[in-house]
C-alpha cells in the first residue's frame, strides 16, 4: 500500500499536499491529526473513492474500508447484509463474524433501523472483516462503542494483524492507536509531518504522541 | 458478475421497505377502488374499470420512483452507504448495474401484483355483466396497460441514474426527476397541439419543421395517450408497440450510460 506525491484539493482548499507514504505489509499503521488534516481524504484516495489531482496511488485488489460512521442499509437485517458481503468475498463465515463482533443473536434478523449506533458499528466491523482482507483500513473504528466493546474490538484487530493483515487505522483516540499500531504517522495541513515507531505500546508513548500532535497542530508548527 | 448479488440484495432491501409494502397493499386493493368507481356509472363500466387501473398504475409508479428509488439511491451516495458496496471486487459499474436491475425486478413485481389483482377483480366483477355494461372490455387490456407502463418508467429510471451521478443531494435528485416527469407529461402534448392543421396554416414553414423535429427528438415518456387508447378499445399495432419499446429502452440506455460515465469519475 503506497502513495507517491499525491495532491488533492476541493476548489481552493488544498486537502492533501504532495503526500508520499509507504505502508509496510503485515504491520499496523496509525494516522493521527487534527480535524481537517486530510486523514479521511487520504483514506478515500487509497480506497479509490476519491480521485487525486496528482500523484500515484498503488491500487489494491484486496482492500476493505471500515467507514467513519456505520453506513448500513437500514431496511436490511444484519444477517442479510453480512451474507451479501460474504457472498461477494466468496466466504461463508456469516455466523462466525456476527459472533466475533458480539452482536446479540436475537438482533441478527431484525432490520438495522432498530439498531443502536454501537450495534451498527459492530455490524460495520463484521462487514469489513468478511473475506479476511489483506489490507484493512479503519476510520474511527471505535466510535459508538462502549468501553467493553472498544477493548474487545482492539483484541480482535490485534488478532487480525497477527494473521498477516496490514492495517491502517485513523483515530483521534491516541491510546487505541498506541495499543494496536507499530507506526503512527502524524498529519497536518495535508502532509505527513512525522512518523513515530511504537515499540512498547505503553501509556508513555501515548503521551509522547499527544505532545507531538499538539505541536504539529499549533499554528506556527509548519513554518 | 458481482452485480447479480447486488441486484438480489436490492430486491430484498426494497421488499422490506414499509413504503413498498404500502404500495403493494394499494396495488392489491386497486380492484376494489375500480369496482367502486365504475359502479357509479350506468354504462361504460368496463372502460371506467380499466381507466381506474391505468390511473393507479401511473400513481404507483410515480410514488415508487420518486419516493423509493430516488431516496434509495440518494441515501446510498449522499449518506455514504455506497462505501459498504464499493469494496473490491465490486466496481462502480457493478454497483450501478446491480442497483438498476434490482430496482427493475422490484418494479416488475409491483406491476405484476397490480395486474393479477386487477385481472382477478375484473374476472369476478365484469364477467357477470352483459356486453353492454362491459363496454368492450377484454382481459388483455390490463396486460397491455401494465406492459406499456413498465417501459415508460424504465426510461425514467435511466434518467434517475443519470441525475444521481452528478447531483449533490436527495432534494436535487428529486427535483430534477419530478421536473423530467412534468416535462414529459406537458411538453409533447403541447407540441402535438401546435402541429394541428388549424394552428399550422398560420405558422411559418421553418417553425413547423423545427417543432416537428423537437417533437420527434424529445423523450415521449408519457404513457397516458396509450393507456387511454387501450381503455377505450383502441388497438395498438405491432409496429407502434415495437417503436414505443425501442424508444424507451434507448432513452434508458443512453441516460444510464451517461450516468455511469459520470459516476465512475466522481468523488464519493
Short mmCIF file of C-alpha atoms in Angstrom, two decimals:
data_model
loop_
_atom_site.label_atom_id
_atom_site.label_comp_id
_atom_site.label_asym_id
_atom_site.label_seq_id
_atom_site.Cartn_x
_atom_site.Cartn_y
_atom_site.Cartn_z
CA UNK A 1 0.00 0.00 0.00
CA UNK A 2 1.74 3.11 -1.23
CA UNK A 3 1.05 6.72 -2.29
CA UNK A 4 3.54 9.00 -4.03
CA UNK A 5 3.38 12.81 -4.30
CA UNK A 6 -0.39 12.83 -4.01
CA UNK A 7 -2.25 16.15 -4.12
CA UNK A 8 -5.96 16.76 -3.68
CA UNK A 9 -7.88 19.97 -3.36
CA UNK A 10 -11.56 20.82 -3.16
CA UNK A 11 -11.93 24.08 -5.10
CA UNK A 12 -9.34 26.35 -3.42
CA UNK A 13 -8.89 24.22 -0.32
CA UNK A 14 -5.74 22.08 -0.58
CA UNK A 15 -6.55 18.98 1.50
CA UNK A 16 -3.61 16.73 0.55
CA UNK A 17 -0.32 18.36 -0.39
CA UNK A 18 2.46 16.34 -2.07
CA UNK A 19 1.96 13.42 0.28
CA UNK A 20 4.09 10.27 -0.03
CA UNK A 21 3.68 7.30 2.29
CA UNK A 22 4.68 3.65 2.17
CA UNK A 23 2.82 1.23 4.44
CA UNK A 24 4.89 -1.86 5.28
CA UNK A 25 2.94 -5.06 4.69
CA UNK A 26 1.85 -7.05 7.74
CA UNK A 27 2.11 -4.08 10.09
CA UNK A 28 -0.48 -1.81 11.70
CA UNK A 29 -0.14 1.87 10.82
CA UNK A 30 -1.91 4.74 12.56
CA UNK A 31 -2.96 8.10 11.19
CA UNK A 32 -3.22 10.90 13.70
CA UNK A 33 -4.08 14.53 13.10
CA UNK A 34 -6.39 17.39 13.97
CA UNK A 35 -9.71 17.81 12.19
CA UNK A 36 -9.13 18.82 8.56
CA UNK A 37 -5.60 17.43 8.47
CA UNK A 38 -6.51 15.25 5.46
CA UNK A 39 -6.72 11.81 7.09
CA UNK A 40 -10.15 10.84 5.77
CA UNK A 41 -9.35 12.14 2.29
CA UNK A 42 -6.15 10.07 2.23
CA UNK A 43 -8.16 7.00 3.21
CA UNK A 44 -10.74 7.68 0.49
CA UNK A 45 -7.93 8.09 -2.06
CA UNK A 46 -6.46 4.73 -1.02
CA UNK A 47 -9.90 3.13 -1.42
CA UNK A 48 -10.47 4.72 -4.84
CA UNK A 49 -13.50 6.64 -3.55
CA UNK A 50 -11.83 9.99 -4.21
CA UNK A 51 -9.53 10.67 -7.16
CA UNK A 52 -6.29 12.58 -6.53
CA UNK A 53 -5.45 15.63 -8.65
CA UNK A 54 -1.84 14.49 -8.94
CA UNK A 55 0.38 11.67 -7.78
CA UNK A 56 0.45 7.89 -7.90
CA UNK A 57 -1.70 5.56 -5.81
CA UNK A 58 -0.98 1.86 -5.81
CA UNK A 59 -4.43 0.38 -6.38
CA UNK A 60 -5.10 -2.75 -4.40
CA UNK A 61 -7.39 -5.65 -5.12
CA UNK A 62 -7.86 -6.95 -1.60
CA UNK A 63 -8.58 -3.80 0.42
CA UNK A 64 -11.53 -3.07 2.68
CA UNK A 65 -12.68 0.09 4.45
CA UNK A 66 -14.46 0.39 7.76
CA UNK A 67 -16.00 3.86 7.31
CA UNK A 68 -16.03 6.64 9.89
CA UNK A 69 -19.76 6.29 10.60
CA UNK A 70 -21.60 2.98 10.42
CA UNK A 71 -23.20 3.38 6.99
CA UNK A 72 -25.59 0.45 6.61
CA UNK A 73 -28.80 -0.08 4.62
CA UNK A 74 -31.42 0.32 7.34
CA UNK A 75 -34.13 -1.90 5.84
CA UNK A 76 -31.93 -4.97 5.73
CA UNK A 77 -31.13 -7.25 8.64
CA UNK A 78 -27.55 -7.68 9.83
CA UNK A 79 -27.63 -11.30 8.71
CA UNK A 80 -28.79 -10.43 5.17
CA UNK A 81 -26.19 -7.70 4.80
CA UNK A 82 -23.37 -9.87 6.07
CA UNK A 83 -24.49 -12.78 3.93
CA UNK A 84 -24.31 -10.48 0.91
CA UNK A 85 -20.81 -9.22 1.90
CA UNK A 86 -19.61 -12.81 2.38
CA UNK A 87 -21.02 -13.88 -0.98
CA UNK A 88 -19.15 -11.00 -2.68
CA UNK A 89 -15.95 -12.13 -0.95
CA UNK A 90 -16.71 -15.82 -1.62
CA UNK A 91 -16.80 -16.87 2.02
CA UNK A 92 -19.46 -18.43 4.23
CA UNK A 93 -18.46 -17.23 7.69
CA UNK A 94 -21.59 -15.15 8.43
CA UNK A 95 -22.36 -16.52 11.89
CA UNK A 96 -18.70 -16.64 12.95
CA UNK A 97 -18.31 -12.95 12.11
CA UNK A 98 -21.51 -11.97 13.92
CA UNK A 99 -20.25 -13.83 16.99
CA UNK A 100 -16.76 -12.31 16.64
CA UNK A 101 -18.16 -8.77 16.89
CA UNK A 102 -20.50 -9.87 19.72
CA UNK A 103 -23.75 -8.84 18.09
CA UNK A 104 -26.53 -10.38 20.14
CA UNK A 105 -28.13 -13.33 18.36
CA UNK A 106 -31.70 -12.07 18.86
CA UNK A 107 -30.89 -8.97 16.78
CA UNK A 108 -29.35 -10.81 13.79
CA UNK A 109 -32.64 -10.99 11.91
CA UNK A 110 -34.03 -7.58 12.85
CA UNK A 111 -33.89 -4.62 10.40
CA UNK A 112 -30.87 -2.46 11.12
CA UNK A 113 -33.07 0.65 11.50
CA UNK A 114 -33.84 -0.66 15.00
CA UNK A 115 -30.12 -0.86 15.93
CA UNK A 116 -28.28 1.47 18.26
CA UNK A 117 -25.15 3.25 16.98
CA UNK A 118 -22.94 0.73 18.75
CA UNK A 119 -24.76 -2.20 17.15
CA UNK A 120 -24.42 -0.59 13.72
CA UNK A 121 -20.72 -0.12 14.38
CA UNK A 122 -20.39 -3.81 15.26
CA UNK A 123 -22.08 -4.90 12.04
CA UNK A 124 -19.87 -2.44 10.12
CA UNK A 125 -16.80 -4.08 11.65
CA UNK A 126 -18.14 -7.53 10.75
CA UNK A 127 -18.72 -6.35 7.16
CA UNK A 128 -15.17 -5.09 6.90
CA UNK A 129 -13.79 -8.41 8.12
CA UNK A 130 -15.75 -10.56 5.66
CA UNK A 131 -13.33 -12.36 3.38
CA UNK A 132 -10.26 -11.84 5.59
CA UNK A 133 -8.90 -8.85 3.64
CA UNK A 134 -5.17 -8.44 3.10
CA UNK A 135 -5.43 -4.68 3.69
CA UNK A 136 -7.85 -3.22 6.20
CA UNK A 137 -8.50 0.50 6.60
CA UNK A 138 -10.20 1.56 9.81
CA UNK A 139 -11.59 5.10 10.03
CA UNK A 140 -12.50 5.82 13.67
CA UNK A 141 -13.39 2.16 14.29
CA UNK A 142 -14.31 2.59 17.95
CA UNK A 143 -16.92 5.34 17.55
CA UNK A 144 -20.19 4.43 19.23
CA UNK A 145 -18.73 1.52 21.17
CA UNK A 146 -18.74 1.26 24.97
CA UNK A 147 -15.55 0.60 26.96
CA UNK A 148 -16.00 -3.17 26.86
CA UNK A 149 -16.73 -3.08 23.15
CA UNK A 150 -13.61 -0.99 22.49
CA UNK A 151 -11.41 -3.42 24.43
CA UNK A 152 -12.91 -6.39 22.59
CA UNK A 153 -12.50 -4.81 19.15
CA UNK A 154 -8.89 -3.89 19.90
CA UNK A 155 -8.23 -7.53 20.73
CA UNK A 156 -9.98 -8.58 17.53
CA UNK A 157 -7.92 -6.17 15.39
CA UNK A 158 -4.71 -7.29 17.12
CA UNK A 159 -5.61 -10.91 16.29
CA UNK A 160 -6.23 -9.95 12.64
CA UNK A 161 -2.90 -8.13 12.50
CA UNK A 162 -1.11 -11.22 13.79
CA UNK A 163 -2.74 -13.22 10.99
CA UNK A 164 -0.87 -11.02 8.48
CA UNK A 165 -3.40 -8.31 7.59
CA UNK A 166 -1.94 -4.86 7.01
CA UNK A 167 -4.00 -2.34 8.98
CA UNK A 168 -4.26 1.41 8.56
CA UNK A 169 -6.17 2.95 11.47
CA UNK A 170 -7.26 6.55 11.62
CA UNK A 171 -8.36 7.71 15.05
CA UNK A 172 -8.41 10.61 17.48
CA UNK A 173 -8.05 8.14 20.37
CA UNK A 174 -4.29 8.13 20.91
CA UNK A 175 -4.40 5.22 23.37
CA UNK A 176 -6.16 2.99 20.80
CA UNK A 177 -3.52 3.87 18.20
CA UNK A 178 -0.67 3.09 20.59
CA UNK A 179 -2.17 -0.24 21.60
CA UNK A 180 -2.65 -1.50 18.04
CA UNK A 181 -0.17 0.24 15.76
CA UNK A 182 3.51 -0.32 15.02
CA UNK A 183 3.96 3.10 13.43
CA UNK A 184 1.86 6.24 13.82
CA UNK A 185 2.00 8.94 11.12
CA UNK A 186 1.06 12.43 12.26
CA UNK A 187 -0.67 14.55 9.63
CA UNK A 188 -1.09 18.32 9.48
CA UNK A 189 -2.27 20.51 6.60
CA UNK A 190 -2.38 17.65 4.13
CA UNK A 191 1.14 16.36 4.81
CA UNK A 192 2.70 13.63 6.92
CA UNK A 193 4.81 15.68 9.28
CA UNK A 194 6.24 12.93 11.44
CA UNK A 195 6.21 9.12 11.67
CA UNK A 196 6.72 7.65 15.13
CA UNK A 197 7.58 3.99 15.69
CA UNK A 198 5.67 2.42 18.59
CA UNK A 199 7.81 -0.17 20.38
CA UNK A 200 6.35 -0.79 23.83
CA UNK A 201 2.66 0.05 23.24
CA UNK A 202 2.74 1.91 26.54
CA UNK A 203 0.97 4.92 28.06
CA UNK A 204 4.28 6.79 27.96
CA UNK A 205 4.32 6.52 24.17
CA UNK A 206 0.71 7.73 24.10
CA UNK A 207 1.78 10.86 25.99
CA UNK A 208 4.62 11.44 23.53
CA UNK A 209 2.18 11.11 20.62
CA UNK A 210 -0.22 13.59 22.19
CA UNK A 211 2.55 16.10 22.68
CA UNK A 212 3.72 15.73 19.09
CA UNK A 213 0.14 16.07 17.84
CA UNK A 214 -0.30 19.27 19.84
CA UNK A 215 2.93 20.62 18.43
CA UNK A 216 2.04 19.88 14.79
CA UNK A 217 -1.50 21.19 15.27
CA UNK A 218 -0.25 24.56 16.51
CA UNK A 219 -0.44 27.39 14.01
CA UNK A 220 3.30 28.04 13.64
CA UNK A 221 4.46 24.42 13.52
CA UNK A 222 4.52 24.23 9.72
CA UNK A 223 6.60 27.43 9.49
CA UNK B 1 -20.84 -10.84 -12.23
CA UNK B 2 -20.94 -9.11 -8.81
CA UNK B 3 -23.93 -7.05 -9.95
CA UNK B 4 -26.20 -10.10 -9.72
CA UNK B 5 -25.53 -10.28 -5.98
CA UNK B 6 -26.30 -6.59 -5.54
CA UNK B 7 -29.46 -6.85 -7.66
CA UNK B 8 -30.58 -9.67 -5.39
CA UNK B 9 -29.83 -7.60 -2.28
CA UNK B 10 -31.69 -4.60 -3.74
CA UNK B 11 -34.73 -6.80 -4.20
CA UNK B 12 -34.64 -7.72 -0.51
CA UNK B 13 -33.94 -4.14 0.56
CA UNK B 14 -36.92 -2.67 -1.28
CA UNK B 15 -39.16 -5.61 -0.40
CA UNK B 16 -38.56 -4.89 3.30
CA UNK B 17 -39.25 -1.18 2.88
CA UNK B 18 -42.51 -0.10 4.55
CA UNK B 19 -43.39 2.27 1.70
CA UNK B 20 -43.09 -0.58 -0.78
CA UNK B 21 -45.34 -2.76 1.36
CA UNK B 22 -47.88 0.09 1.36
CA UNK B 23 -47.66 0.29 -2.44
CA UNK B 24 -48.22 -3.47 -2.69
CA UNK B 25 -51.28 -3.16 -0.47
CA UNK B 26 -52.61 -0.33 -2.65
CA UNK B 27 -51.99 -2.49 -5.75
CA UNK B 28 -53.94 -5.33 -4.14
CA UNK B 29 -56.81 -3.00 -3.22
CA UNK B 30 -56.95 -1.27 -6.62
CA UNK B 31 -59.69 -3.60 -7.98
CA UNK B 32 -61.93 -2.60 -5.07
CA UNK B 33 -61.45 1.06 -5.92
CA UNK B 34 -62.05 0.31 -9.62
CA UNK B 35 -65.23 -1.62 -8.83
CA UNK B 36 -66.44 1.14 -6.51
CA UNK B 37 -65.89 3.93 -9.04
CA UNK B 38 -67.10 2.03 -12.11
CA UNK B 39 -70.33 1.01 -10.34
CA UNK B 40 -71.26 4.71 -10.20
CA UNK B 41 -71.75 4.59 -13.98
CA UNK B 42 -74.72 3.09 -15.78
CA UNK B 43 -72.83 2.10 -18.94
CA UNK B 44 -69.11 2.08 -19.79
CA UNK B 45 -68.39 0.11 -16.64
CA UNK B 46 -65.58 -1.83 -18.33
CA UNK B 47 -63.95 1.37 -19.61
CA UNK B 48 -64.06 3.04 -16.20
CA UNK B 49 -62.62 -0.09 -14.57
CA UNK B 50 -59.64 -0.07 -16.96
CA UNK B 51 -59.27 3.72 -16.59
CA UNK B 52 -59.02 3.43 -12.81
CA UNK B 53 -56.43 0.64 -13.05
CA UNK B 54 -54.44 2.73 -15.56
CA UNK B 55 -54.51 5.75 -13.26
CA UNK B 56 -53.43 3.64 -10.28
CA UNK B 57 -50.59 2.10 -12.31
CA UNK B 58 -49.30 5.61 -13.04
CA UNK B 59 -49.72 6.71 -9.44
CA UNK B 60 -47.97 3.66 -8.02
CA UNK B 61 -45.10 4.06 -10.48
CA UNK B 62 -44.61 7.75 -9.68
CA UNK B 63 -44.60 7.12 -5.92
CA UNK B 64 -42.30 4.12 -6.36
CA UNK B 65 -39.70 6.04 -8.37
CA UNK B 66 -39.87 9.41 -6.63
CA UNK B 67 -40.08 8.29 -3.03
CA UNK B 68 -38.46 4.87 -3.04
CA UNK B 69 -35.91 4.76 -5.83
CA UNK B 70 -34.66 8.35 -5.56
CA UNK B 71 -34.42 8.00 -1.77
CA UNK B 72 -32.63 4.65 -2.02
CA UNK B 73 -30.00 5.92 -4.45
CA UNK B 74 -29.60 9.26 -2.66
CA UNK B 75 -29.08 7.51 0.67
CA UNK B 76 -26.52 5.25 -0.97
CA UNK B 77 -24.46 8.10 -2.33
CA UNK B 78 -25.05 11.04 -0.01
CA UNK B 79 -25.31 9.05 3.25
CA UNK B 80 -22.28 7.05 2.02
CA UNK B 81 -23.86 3.61 2.24
CA UNK B 82 -22.17 3.08 -1.12
CA UNK B 83 -18.86 2.74 0.77
CA UNK B 84 -20.08 -0.64 2.02
CA UNK B 85 -20.84 -1.77 -1.53
CA UNK B 86 -17.78 -0.40 -3.31
CA UNK B 87 -15.37 -2.82 -1.75
CA UNK B 88 -13.27 -4.83 -4.22
CA UNK B 89 -14.18 -6.90 -6.20
CA UNK B 90 -17.38 -4.80 -6.56
CA UNK B 91 -16.70 -2.00 -9.06
CA UNK B 92 -18.68 1.20 -9.61
CA UNK B 93 -20.04 -0.31 -12.83
CA UNK B 94 -21.20 -3.43 -10.98
CA UNK B 95 -22.85 -1.24 -8.34
CA UNK B 96 -24.76 0.78 -10.96
CA UNK B 97 -25.90 -2.27 -12.95
CA UNK B 98 -26.81 -4.23 -9.81
CA UNK B 99 -28.89 -1.43 -8.35
CA UNK B 100 -30.60 -0.77 -11.70
CA UNK B 101 -31.59 -4.39 -12.28
CA UNK B 102 -32.66 -4.87 -8.66
CA UNK B 103 -34.98 -1.86 -8.91
CA UNK B 104 -36.37 -3.13 -12.25
CA UNK B 105 -37.10 -6.51 -10.65
CA UNK B 106 -38.99 -4.88 -7.76
CA UNK B 107 -40.94 -2.65 -10.16
CA UNK B 108 -41.93 -5.70 -12.21
CA UNK B 109 -43.10 -7.36 -9.01
CA UNK B 110 -45.25 -4.33 -8.12
CA UNK B 111 -46.81 -4.21 -11.60
CA UNK B 112 -47.44 -7.97 -11.60
CA UNK B 113 -49.30 -7.71 -8.29
CA UNK B 114 -51.38 -4.87 -9.73
CA UNK B 115 -52.04 -6.84 -12.92
CA UNK B 116 -53.02 -10.08 -11.19
CA UNK B 117 -55.28 -8.37 -8.65
CA UNK B 118 -56.94 -6.28 -11.40
CA UNK B 119 -57.47 -9.26 -13.70
CA UNK B 120 -58.92 -11.24 -10.81
CA UNK B 121 -61.18 -8.31 -9.86
CA UNK B 122 -62.35 -7.91 -13.46
CA UNK B 123 -63.00 -11.63 -13.74
CA UNK B 124 -65.15 -11.62 -10.61
CA UNK B 125 -66.92 -8.33 -11.34
CA UNK B 126 -67.18 -7.78 -15.10
CA UNK B 127 -67.67 -11.37 -16.23
CA UNK B 128 -71.15 -11.47 -14.74
CA UNK B 129 -72.24 -8.31 -16.61
CA UNK B 130 -73.69 -8.18 -20.11
CA UNK B 131 -71.57 -6.90 -23.06
CA UNK B 132 -73.37 -3.55 -22.93
CA UNK B 133 -72.10 -2.86 -19.42
CA UNK B 134 -68.68 -4.33 -20.10
CA UNK B 135 -68.35 -1.75 -22.92
CA UNK B 136 -65.92 -3.86 -24.93
CA UNK B 137 -63.64 -4.83 -22.02
CA UNK B 138 -61.20 -7.56 -22.92
CA UNK B 139 -58.92 -9.33 -20.46
CA UNK B 140 -55.75 -8.39 -22.36
CA UNK B 141 -56.34 -4.62 -21.93
CA UNK B 142 -54.94 -4.72 -18.42
CA UNK B 143 -51.87 -6.68 -19.57
CA UNK B 144 -51.19 -4.10 -22.29
CA UNK B 145 -51.56 -1.25 -19.79
CA UNK B 146 -49.01 -2.77 -17.44
CA UNK B 147 -46.66 -3.57 -20.33
CA UNK B 148 -46.63 -0.01 -21.67
CA UNK B 149 -46.44 1.46 -18.20
CA UNK B 150 -43.36 -0.65 -17.45
CA UNK B 151 -41.36 0.65 -20.44
CA UNK B 152 -42.40 4.24 -19.81
CA UNK B 153 -40.86 4.15 -16.34
CA UNK B 154 -37.76 2.27 -17.42
CA UNK B 155 -36.71 5.44 -19.23
CA UNK B 156 -37.45 7.46 -16.10
CA UNK B 157 -35.28 5.02 -14.11
CA UNK B 158 -32.41 5.56 -16.54
CA UNK B 159 -32.87 9.31 -16.09
CA UNK B 160 -32.78 8.96 -12.27
CA UNK B 161 -29.45 7.09 -12.50
CA UNK B 162 -28.16 9.92 -14.67
CA UNK B 163 -29.23 12.62 -12.20
CA UNK B 164 -27.91 10.76 -9.17
CA UNK B 165 -24.47 10.52 -10.79
CA UNK B 166 -23.88 14.28 -10.60
CA UNK B 167 -26.45 15.77 -8.20
CA UNK B 168 -25.46 16.98 -4.76
CA UNK B 169 -28.27 15.59 -2.64
CA UNK B 170 -31.66 13.96 -2.27
CA UNK B 171 -33.65 17.18 -2.81
CA UNK B 172 -31.81 18.00 -6.03
CA UNK B 173 -32.31 14.47 -7.41
CA UNK B 174 -36.00 14.55 -6.54
CA UNK B 175 -36.42 17.99 -8.09
CA UNK B 176 -34.83 17.01 -11.41
CA UNK B 177 -36.76 13.73 -11.58
CA UNK B 178 -40.05 15.49 -10.90
CA UNK B 179 -39.14 18.15 -13.47
CA UNK B 180 -38.49 15.40 -16.03
CA UNK B 181 -41.82 13.74 -15.27
CA UNK B 182 -43.71 17.02 -15.56
CA UNK B 183 -41.79 17.94 -18.72
CA UNK B 184 -42.60 14.59 -20.31
CA UNK B 185 -46.27 14.93 -19.42
CA UNK B 186 -46.75 18.52 -20.55
CA UNK B 187 -44.35 19.24 -23.40
CA UNK B 188 -45.19 16.57 -26.03
CA UNK B 189 -48.98 17.23 -25.99
CA UNK B 190 -48.33 20.97 -26.35
CA UNK B 191 -46.01 20.37 -29.30
CA UNK B 192 -48.53 17.95 -30.81
CA UNK B 193 -51.26 20.58 -30.46
CA UNK B 194 -49.03 23.18 -32.14
CA UNK B 195 -48.79 20.89 -35.16
CA UNK B 196 -52.52 20.59 -35.70
CA UNK B 197 -53.61 21.78 -39.20
CA UNK B 198 -55.54 24.75 -37.78
CA UNK B 199 -52.53 26.14 -35.97
CA UNK B 200 -50.01 25.24 -38.67
CA UNK B 201 -51.70 27.10 -41.50
CA UNK B 202 -50.65 30.44 -39.97
CA UNK B 203 -47.21 29.25 -38.84
CA UNK B 204 -44.04 29.87 -40.90
CA UNK B 205 -42.77 26.69 -42.57
CA UNK B 206 -39.39 26.64 -40.80
CA UNK B 207 -41.13 26.87 -37.42
CA UNK B 208 -43.31 23.90 -38.36
CA UNK B 209 -40.23 21.85 -39.31
CA UNK B 210 -38.48 22.95 -36.13
CA UNK B 211 -41.44 21.95 -33.94
CA UNK B 212 -41.73 18.63 -35.76
CA UNK B 213 -38.03 17.98 -35.22
CA UNK B 214 -38.25 18.75 -31.50
CA UNK B 215 -41.34 16.59 -31.21
CA UNK B 216 -39.53 13.67 -32.84
CA UNK B 217 -36.39 14.01 -30.74
CA UNK B 218 -37.63 14.66 -27.21
CA UNK B 219 -38.46 11.67 -25.00
CA UNK B 220 -42.12 10.67 -25.24
CA UNK B 221 -42.24 9.26 -21.79
CA UNK B 222 -45.92 9.87 -21.24
CA UNK B 223 -47.96 6.71 -21.47
CA UNK B 224 -51.32 8.37 -20.82
CA UNK B 225 -52.29 8.53 -24.52
CA UNK B 226 -51.66 4.85 -24.96
CA UNK B 227 -53.44 3.80 -21.79
CA UNK B 228 -56.43 5.96 -22.72
CA UNK B 229 -56.48 4.38 -26.15
CA UNK B 230 -56.38 0.88 -24.66
CA UNK B 231 -59.09 1.65 -22.13
CA UNK B 232 -61.31 2.83 -24.96
CA UNK B 233 -60.77 -0.26 -27.06
CA UNK B 234 -58.18 1.16 -29.45
CA UNK B 235 -55.79 -1.44 -30.78
CA UNK B 236 -52.05 -0.74 -30.89
CA UNK B 237 -50.23 -2.39 -33.77
CA UNK B 238 -47.04 -4.41 -33.55
CA UNK B 239 -45.00 -1.72 -35.27
CA UNK B 240 -46.15 1.01 -32.86
CA UNK B 241 -45.51 -1.30 -29.93
CA UNK B 242 -42.02 -2.08 -31.19
CA UNK B 243 -41.22 1.62 -31.71
CA UNK B 244 -42.57 2.50 -28.27
CA UNK B 245 -40.49 -0.20 -26.56
CA UNK B 246 -37.37 0.60 -28.62
CA UNK B 247 -37.67 4.32 -27.87
CA UNK B 248 -37.96 3.82 -24.14
CA UNK B 249 -35.19 1.25 -23.92
CA UNK B 250 -32.95 3.53 -25.98
CA UNK B 251 -33.57 6.52 -23.72
CA UNK B 252 -32.97 4.36 -20.67
CA UNK B 253 -29.69 3.01 -22.03
CA UNK B 254 -28.47 6.48 -23.08
CA UNK B 255 -29.25 8.08 -19.71
CA UNK B 256 -27.85 5.08 -17.83
CA UNK B 257 -24.61 5.06 -19.84
CA UNK B 258 -24.16 8.82 -19.35
CA UNK B 259 -24.84 8.44 -15.63
CA UNK B 260 -22.35 5.58 -15.31
CA UNK B 261 -19.67 7.54 -17.16
CA UNK B 262 -20.08 10.46 -14.72
CA UNK B 263 -20.41 8.22 -11.66
CA UNK B 264 -17.15 6.41 -12.49
CA UNK B 265 -15.29 9.72 -12.27
CA UNK B 266 -16.96 11.41 -9.32
CA UNK B 267 -15.54 11.72 -5.82
CA UNK B 268 -17.68 9.92 -3.27
#
